[in-house]
Coordinates of C-alpha atoms and ligand atoms in Angstrom, one line a residue:
X582 CA 86.2 77.7 80.0
X583 CA 89.9 78.1 79.2
X584 CA 92.5 80.7 79.6
X585 CA 93.2 82.4 76.2
X586 CA 95.7 85.1 77.2
X587 CA 97.6 86.2 80.3
X588 CA 99.5 89.5 80.2
X589 CA 101.3 91.7 82.7
X590 CA 102.0 95.4 82.6
X591 CA 103.2 98.2 84.8
X592 CA 100.7 100.7 86.3
X593 CA 100.9 103.3 89.1
X594 CA 99.8 102.9 92.8
X595 CA 98.4 105.5 95.1
X596 CA 101.8 106.9 95.9
X597 CA 102.7 107.3 92.3
X598 CA 105.0 104.2 92.3
X599 CA 105.0 101.5 89.7
X600 CA 103.1 98.3 90.5
X601 CA 102.2 95.2 88.6
X602 CA 98.8 94.6 86.9
X603 CA 97.9 91.3 85.3
X604 CA 95.0 90.4 83.1
X605 CA 93.6 86.9 82.4
X606 CA 91.4 86.5 79.3
X607 CA 89.1 83.6 78.8
X608 CA 87.7 81.8 75.8
X609 CA 84.3 83.5 76.3
X610 CA 86.0 86.8 75.3
X611 CA 86.1 88.3 78.8
X612 CA 89.2 89.8 80.5
X613 CA 89.9 90.0 84.2
X614 CA 92.5 92.3 85.7
X615 CA 94.1 92.7 89.1
X616 CA 96.7 95.2 90.4
X617 CA 98.8 94.4 93.4
X618 CA 99.5 96.7 96.4
X619 CA 102.8 97.4 98.1
X620 CA 103.9 98.3 101.6
X621 CA 106.2 100.9 103.2
X622 CA 106.8 99.3 106.6
X623 CA 107.5 96.0 104.9
X624 CA 108.5 93.0 107.1
X625 CA 111.7 91.2 106.5
X626 CA 109.8 87.8 106.2
X627 CA 107.4 88.9 103.5
X628 CA 107.4 87.4 100.1
X629 CA 109.7 89.4 97.9
X630 CA 108.5 91.7 95.2
X631 CA 110.9 92.3 92.3
X632 CA 111.8 95.9 91.5
X633 CA 114.2 97.0 88.8
X634 CA 116.8 98.9 90.8
X635 CA 120.1 98.5 89.0
X636 CA 118.9 95.6 86.8
X637 CA 118.7 95.6 83.0
X638 CA 115.1 96.9 83.1
X639 CA 115.9 99.9 85.4
X640 CA 114.2 102.9 84.1
X641 CA 115.7 106.4 84.3
X642 CA 112.8 107.7 86.3
X643 CA 110.8 105.9 89.0
X644 CA 113.8 105.9 91.4
X645 CA 114.6 102.2 90.8
X646 CA 111.1 101.2 91.7
X647 CA 109.9 100.1 88.2
X648 CA 108.5 96.5 87.9
X649 CA 109.4 95.6 84.3
X650 CA 111.3 92.5 85.3
X651 CA 108.3 91.2 87.2
X652 CA 106.0 92.1 84.3
X653 CA 108.4 90.3 81.9
X654 CA 108.2 87.2 84.2
X655 CA 104.5 87.2 83.8
X656 CA 104.6 87.6 80.0
X657 CA 107.5 85.2 79.3
X658 CA 107.4 82.6 82.1
X659 CA 103.9 82.4 83.7
X660 CA 101.7 83.2 80.7
X661 CA 102.9 80.3 78.4
X662 CA 102.2 77.8 81.2
X663 CA 98.6 78.9 81.7
X664 CA 97.3 79.5 78.2
X665 CA 94.9 76.8 76.9
X666 CA 94.5 75.5 80.5
X667 CA 91.0 75.3 82.2
X668 CA 90.4 78.3 84.3
X669 CA 90.9 77.2 88.0
X670 CA 92.5 79.0 90.9
X671 CA 94.2 76.0 92.5
X672 CA 95.8 74.9 89.2
X673 CA 97.0 78.4 88.4
X674 CA 98.6 78.7 91.8
X675 CA 100.1 75.2 91.5
X676 CA 101.6 76.1 88.1
X677 CA 103.1 79.2 89.6
X678 CA 104.7 77.2 92.5
X679 CA 106.1 74.8 89.9
X680 CA 107.7 77.7 88.0
X681 CA 108.9 79.3 91.2
X682 CA 109.3 76.9 94.1
X683 CA 111.0 79.5 96.4
X684 CA 109.0 80.1 99.5
X685 CA 109.3 83.9 99.2
X686 CA 108.5 83.9 95.4
X687 CA 111.7 85.7 94.8
X688 CA 112.5 84.0 91.5
X689 CA 109.4 85.4 89.7
X690 CA 108.6 88.1 92.2
X691 CA 105.6 88.0 94.6
X692 CA 104.3 91.1 92.8
X693 CA 104.2 89.0 89.6
X694 CA 102.8 85.8 91.2
X695 CA 100.1 87.6 93.2
X696 CA 98.9 89.7 90.2
X697 CA 98.3 86.6 88.1
X698 CA 96.8 84.6 91.0
X699 CA 94.3 87.4 91.8
X700 CA 93.4 87.9 88.2
X701 CA 93.0 84.1 87.9
X702 CA 90.7 84.1 91.0
X703 CA 88.6 86.9 89.5
X704 CA 88.4 85.1 86.1
X705 CA 87.5 81.8 87.8
X706 CA 84.7 83.5 89.7
X707 CA 83.5 84.9 86.4
X708 CA 83.6 81.4 84.8
X709 CA 81.2 80.3 87.5
X710 CA 79.0 83.4 87.0
X711 CA 79.8 84.5 90.6
X712 CA 81.2 87.6 92.3
X713 CA 84.6 87.0 93.9
X714 CA 83.0 87.0 97.3
X715 CA 80.5 84.4 96.3
X716 CA 83.2 82.4 94.5
X717 CA 84.7 81.7 98.0
X718 CA 81.3 81.5 99.8
X719 CA 78.7 80.3 97.4
X720 CA 75.9 79.6 100.0
X721 CA 74.3 81.4 102.9
X722 CA 74.6 84.9 104.2
X723 CA 77.9 86.7 103.7
X724 CA 79.6 88.2 106.7
X725 CA 80.6 91.8 106.0
X726 CA 83.8 92.5 107.9
X727 CA 84.1 94.9 110.8
X728 CA 86.3 97.8 109.6
X729 CA 89.4 99.0 111.4
X730 CA 90.1 102.5 110.1
X731 CA 93.0 104.8 110.4
X732 CA 92.4 108.2 112.0
X733 CA 95.9 109.3 112.9
X734 CA 99.0 108.3 110.8
X735 CA 102.6 108.3 112.0
X736 CA 105.7 106.2 111.5
X737 CA 106.8 105.4 107.9
X738 CA 103.5 106.6 106.5
X739 CA 103.7 110.2 107.8
X740 CA 107.3 111.3 108.1
X741 CA 107.5 109.9 111.7
X742 CA 105.3 112.7 113.1
X743 CA 104.2 110.0 115.6
X744 CA 106.4 107.2 116.8
X745 CA 103.7 104.6 116.3
X746 CA 102.2 104.0 112.9
X747 CA 98.5 104.2 113.3
X748 CA 95.8 105.2 115.7
X749 CA 92.6 103.5 114.3
X750 CA 89.0 103.2 115.3
X751 CA 86.7 100.1 115.3
X752 CA 83.0 100.9 115.3
X753 CA 82.0 97.8 117.2
X754 CA 78.6 99.1 118.2
X755 CA 77.3 99.7 114.7
X756 CA 74.4 97.6 113.5
X757 CA 75.4 97.5 109.9
X758 CA 78.5 98.2 107.8
X759 CA 76.7 101.2 106.3
X760 CA 76.2 102.7 109.7
X761 CA 79.8 101.8 110.7
X762 CA 81.2 103.7 107.8
X763 CA 79.1 106.8 108.6
X764 CA 80.4 106.8 112.1
X765 CA 84.0 106.5 110.9
X766 CA 83.7 109.4 108.5
X767 CA 82.2 111.5 111.3
X768 CA 85.1 110.7 113.6
X769 CA 87.7 111.4 110.9
X770 CA 86.2 114.7 109.9
X771 CA 85.9 115.7 113.6
X772 CA 89.5 114.8 114.1
X773 CA 90.5 116.9 111.1
X774 CA 88.5 119.8 112.4
X775 CA 89.9 119.6 115.9
X776 CA 93.4 119.2 114.5
X777 CA 93.1 122.3 112.4
X778 CA 91.5 124.4 115.2
X779 CA 94.3 123.5 117.6
X780 CA 97.0 124.2 115.0
X781 CA 98.3 120.6 115.3
X782 CA 97.9 119.4 111.8
X783 CA 101.1 118.9 109.9
X784 CA 99.7 116.9 107.0
X785 CA 96.1 116.4 106.3
X786 CA 96.4 113.3 104.2
X787 CA 99.1 110.7 105.0
X788 CA 99.9 107.7 102.8
X789 CA 96.8 105.8 103.9
X790 CA 94.5 108.8 103.9
X791 CA 94.9 109.4 107.7
X792 CA 95.7 112.7 109.4
X793 CA 99.3 113.3 110.5
X794 CA 99.7 115.2 113.7
X795 CA 103.0 115.6 115.6
X796 CA 102.2 114.2 119.0
X797 CA 105.2 113.3 121.1
X798 CA 103.4 110.4 122.8
X799 CA 101.0 107.6 121.8
X800 CA 98.9 108.5 124.9
X801 CA 98.3 112.1 123.6
X802 CA 97.4 110.7 120.2
X803 CA 94.9 108.3 121.8
X804 CA 93.4 111.1 123.9
X805 CA 93.0 113.2 120.8
X806 CA 91.1 110.5 119.0
X807 CA 89.0 109.7 122.1
X808 CA 88.0 113.4 122.2
X809 CA 87.1 113.3 118.5
X810 CA 84.9 110.3 119.0
X811 CA 83.1 111.9 122.0
X812 CA 82.6 115.2 120.1
X813 CA 80.7 113.4 117.4
X814 CA 78.3 112.2 120.1
X815 CA 79.4 108.5 119.8
X816 CA 80.1 106.5 122.9
X817 CA 83.7 105.4 123.4
X818 CA 83.9 101.7 124.2
X819 CA 80.2 100.9 123.6
X820 CA 80.1 102.2 120.1
X821 CA 83.6 103.0 118.9
X822 CA 86.9 101.8 120.3
X823 CA 90.6 102.4 119.6
X824 CA 93.1 100.1 117.8
X825 CA 96.8 100.7 117.4
X826 CA 99.4 99.6 114.9
X827 CA 102.7 100.2 116.7
X828 CA 104.8 98.9 113.8
X829 CA 107.6 98.6 116.3
X830 CA 110.0 96.8 114.0
X831 CA 110.6 100.2 112.6
X832 CA 112.2 101.5 115.9
X833 CA 113.7 98.4 117.5
X834 CA 117.5 98.3 117.2
X835 CA 117.9 94.6 118.3
X836 CA 118.1 95.6 121.9
X837 CA 115.9 98.6 122.6
X838 CA 112.7 100.2 121.5
X839 CA 113.6 103.8 120.7
X840 CA 110.7 106.3 120.7
X841 CA 112.3 109.3 119.0
X842 CA 109.5 111.8 119.4
X843 CA 109.2 110.9 123.1
X844 CA 113.0 110.9 123.3
X845 CA 113.0 107.6 125.3
X846 CA 114.6 104.3 124.9
X847 CA 113.0 101.1 126.4
X848 CA 114.6 97.7 127.0
X849 CA 112.5 94.8 125.9
X850 CA 111.0 94.2 129.4
X851 CA 110.4 97.9 129.9
X852 CA 108.6 98.1 126.6
X853 CA 106.3 95.2 127.4
X854 CA 105.2 97.1 130.5
X855 CA 104.9 100.4 128.5
X856 CA 102.6 98.6 126.0
X857 CA 100.6 97.0 128.8
X858 CA 100.1 100.3 130.6
X859 CA 99.0 101.9 127.3
X860 CA 96.4 99.3 126.4
X861 CA 95.2 99.2 130.0
X862 CA 94.7 103.0 130.3
X863 CA 93.1 103.6 126.9
X864 CA 89.9 102.2 125.3
X865 CA 92.1 99.9 123.1
X866 CA 90.7 96.6 121.8
X867 CA 93.4 95.7 119.3
X868 CA 97.1 96.2 119.2
X869 CA 99.2 95.3 116.1
X870 CA 103.0 94.7 116.1
X871 CA 103.6 95.9 119.6
X872 CA 107.0 94.1 119.4
X873 CA 109.4 93.7 116.6
X874 CA 109.2 91.0 113.9
X875 CA 111.8 88.7 115.5
X876 CA 111.4 89.6 119.1
X877 CA 109.3 86.4 119.8
X878 CA 110.0 86.3 123.5
X879 CA 108.4 89.8 124.1
X880 CA 105.3 88.7 122.2
X881 CA 105.0 85.6 124.4
X882 CA 105.6 87.5 127.6
X883 CA 103.1 90.1 126.7
X884 CA 100.4 87.5 125.9
X885 CA 100.8 86.3 129.5
X886 CA 100.1 89.6 131.1
X887 CA 97.9 91.4 128.6
X888 CA 94.2 92.1 129.3
X889 CA 92.1 89.0 128.5
X890 CA 90.1 90.3 125.6
X891 CA 92.8 92.3 123.9
X892 CA 93.3 91.5 120.2
X893 CA 97.1 91.0 119.8
X894 CA 97.7 91.2 116.1
X895 CA 100.7 90.0 114.2
X896 CA 101.6 91.7 111.0
X897 CA 105.4 91.9 110.5
X898 CA 105.7 89.0 113.0
X899 CA 103.6 86.6 110.9
X900 CA 103.7 88.1 107.4
X901 CA 100.8 85.9 106.3
X902 CA 103.3 83.0 106.4
X903 CA 102.1 79.5 107.4
X904 CA 105.3 78.6 109.2
X905 CA 105.4 81.7 111.2
X906 CA 101.8 81.4 112.1
X907 CA 102.3 77.8 113.2
X908 CA 105.2 79.0 115.4
X909 CA 102.9 81.7 116.9
X910 CA 100.2 79.2 117.6
X911 CA 102.6 76.8 119.3
X912 CA 104.3 79.4 121.3
X913 CA 101.2 81.5 122.0
X914 CA 102.9 84.6 120.7
X915 CA 99.7 86.3 119.5
X916 CA 96.0 85.7 119.2
X917 CA 95.2 87.3 115.9
X918 CA 96.8 87.7 112.4
X919 CA 96.8 90.4 109.8
X920 CA 96.2 88.8 106.4
X921 CA 97.9 90.6 103.5
X922 CA 97.9 88.7 100.2
X923 CA 101.1 90.3 98.9
X924 CA 103.0 89.2 102.0
X925 CA 102.3 85.7 100.8
X926 CA 102.3 85.9 97.0
X927 CA 99.4 83.6 96.1
X928 CA 95.6 83.8 96.7
X929 CA 95.1 80.1 97.6
X930 CA 98.1 80.0 100.0
X931 CA 96.9 83.2 101.7
X932 CA 93.5 81.6 102.2
X933 CA 95.2 78.5 103.7
X934 CA 96.9 80.8 106.2
X935 CA 93.6 82.4 107.1
X936 CA 92.0 79.0 107.5
X937 CA 94.8 77.7 109.8
X938 CA 94.4 80.9 111.9
X939 CA 90.7 80.4 112.3
X940 CA 91.1 76.7 113.1
X941 CA 93.2 77.8 116.0
X942 CA 90.9 80.5 117.2
X943 CA 92.9 83.4 115.9
X944 CA 91.0 86.5 114.8
X945 CA 91.7 87.4 111.2
X946 CA 92.0 90.9 109.8
X947 CA 92.3 91.1 106.0
X948 CA 94.4 94.2 105.2
X949 CA 95.3 96.6 102.5
X950 CA 98.8 98.0 102.1
X951 CA 100.0 101.6 102.3
X952 CA 100.6 101.6 98.5
X953 CA 97.1 100.8 97.1
X954 CA 95.2 101.1 93.9
X955 CA 91.6 101.4 92.7
X956 CA 90.9 97.6 92.8
X957 CA 88.3 96.3 95.2
X958 CA 89.1 92.6 95.3
X959 CA 90.2 93.0 99.0
X960 CA 86.6 93.7 100.0
X961 CA 85.4 90.5 98.3
X962 CA 88.2 88.4 99.8
X963 CA 87.5 89.6 103.3
X964 CA 83.8 88.9 102.9
X965 CA 84.0 85.7 100.9
X966 CA 86.7 84.4 103.4
X967 CA 84.5 85.3 106.4
X968 CA 87.5 87.0 107.9
X969 CA 85.5 89.0 110.4
X970 CA 87.6 92.2 110.1
X971 CA 89.2 94.4 107.4
X972 CA 91.8 97.2 107.6
X973 CA 92.2 99.5 104.6
X974 CA 93.6 102.8 105.9
X975 CA 91.3 105.8 106.1
X976 CA 88.3 107.1 104.2
X977 CA 90.1 109.5 102.0
X978 CA 91.4 108.6 98.5
X979 CA 89.6 106.4 96.0
X980 CA 92.2 103.6 96.4
X981 CA 90.8 103.2 100.0
X982 CA 87.2 104.1 99.2
X983 CA 86.9 101.6 96.4
X984 CA 87.1 98.9 99.1
X985 CA 84.6 100.6 101.4
X986 CA 82.3 101.2 98.5
X987 CA 82.4 97.6 97.4
X988 CA 81.5 96.6 101.0
X989 CA 78.6 99.1 100.9
X990 CA 77.5 97.4 97.6
X991 CA 77.8 93.9 99.0
X992 CA 75.7 94.9 102.0
X993 CA 72.9 96.2 99.7
X994 CA 72.9 93.5 96.9
X995 CA 73.7 90.4 98.9
X996 CA 72.2 88.4 101.7
X997 CA 74.6 89.6 104.5
X998 CA 75.1 90.0 108.2
X999 CA 77.4 92.3 110.2
X1000 CA 78.7 90.9 113.4
X1001 CA 80.9 92.4 116.1
X1002 CA 83.9 90.0 116.3
X1003 CA 84.9 91.5 119.7
X1004 CA 81.8 90.1 121.5
Ligands
PGA2467 P1 102.5 98.9 105.0 O1 101.8 99.2 106.4 O2 101.5 98.5 104.0 O3 103.3 100.2 104.7 O4 103.5 97.8 105.3 C1 100.6 98.7 106.7 C2 100.7 98.0 108.1 O5 101.7 98.0 108.7 O6 99.7 97.4 108.5
ZN2468 ZN1 101.0 96.8 110.5

């Protein structure tokens, strides 16, 4: 089966900002579309999306965030190279690399390259009469990933009502994904109820569908979520644990970590101890970006003193980039990696990062972005790639629930298993 048409166009994401969609049509008459996500607490080392600020495509509205240049790059540069070619993910990605050999995809825009790469993957799966998950994992049971779900939002996603970006929960004791999701919804609704009753709530739905409450410290935010878990009747630790995304790049000034709501500034070594006390005194099983994206030495020091089983997860540190992952493996800077396709810019290269991580005993958490859309390919990637974990934000908003709903579907229609990756 061959590619008959490739086209890009501009659509809106969950925050009302423009994003790139790409469609790949095949000679059997089918068309396959993917829309790309976008971050807010974006790491400096991510692949570069192209937005039109100031350029010749800049639109009067959309505050310089339109993506017409990226769309034009799809239609005028990428499409002509792919039409009439056999549909195949590797060759699509190789063609894109030939057209844009920059490591950060800055020539064509990572939003353009990823949109075509994803639509190409979906089309390639169709050409084999498989779902996207089965395209990557044709045989045997599929492992449905353990969800890591946002309950409280802070940082860049919620007007900095909290210094840290997320307090999340992980339902490690659930026997199935279906049960896991029901627990998560129960905790989120309990947290919303408790927040309202106590007069804490400042914003019911933050960027990722979480609840924004102005706690001055991370400890108080954790205590609040622990209380919400207990009030639902679930057991903290055995059934549901906490995870944090500190997103500390956002408040590191090159020397100090500045917690504005707490009104405290920590040196690097003080912050290592602050984080270690936090994870030791709360039922936290995973901590993401406890240190800034280029503060490699703090990561390394923390790895030496952190509790044994703690998942130490690099997002801004690693940016789904093979070179940065290899450095983290060599220097023992982290033991887990967040996998975000749009930090990388191509599907097959993202999968290579995930494979390298797993080969080196890193946990892998496939993740959405704060700016999302109704697509559900993320659920198929996390499942087909056997990632073990997935992070999508909360359970409010169809741009989040499309992923959860796809996992519910996979659990029902496929031969699957659901494994606690923290065991
Ligand atoms: P972002 O945040 O998508 O806004 O970058 C998500 C995260 O930090 O994990
Ligand atoms: Zn993060």
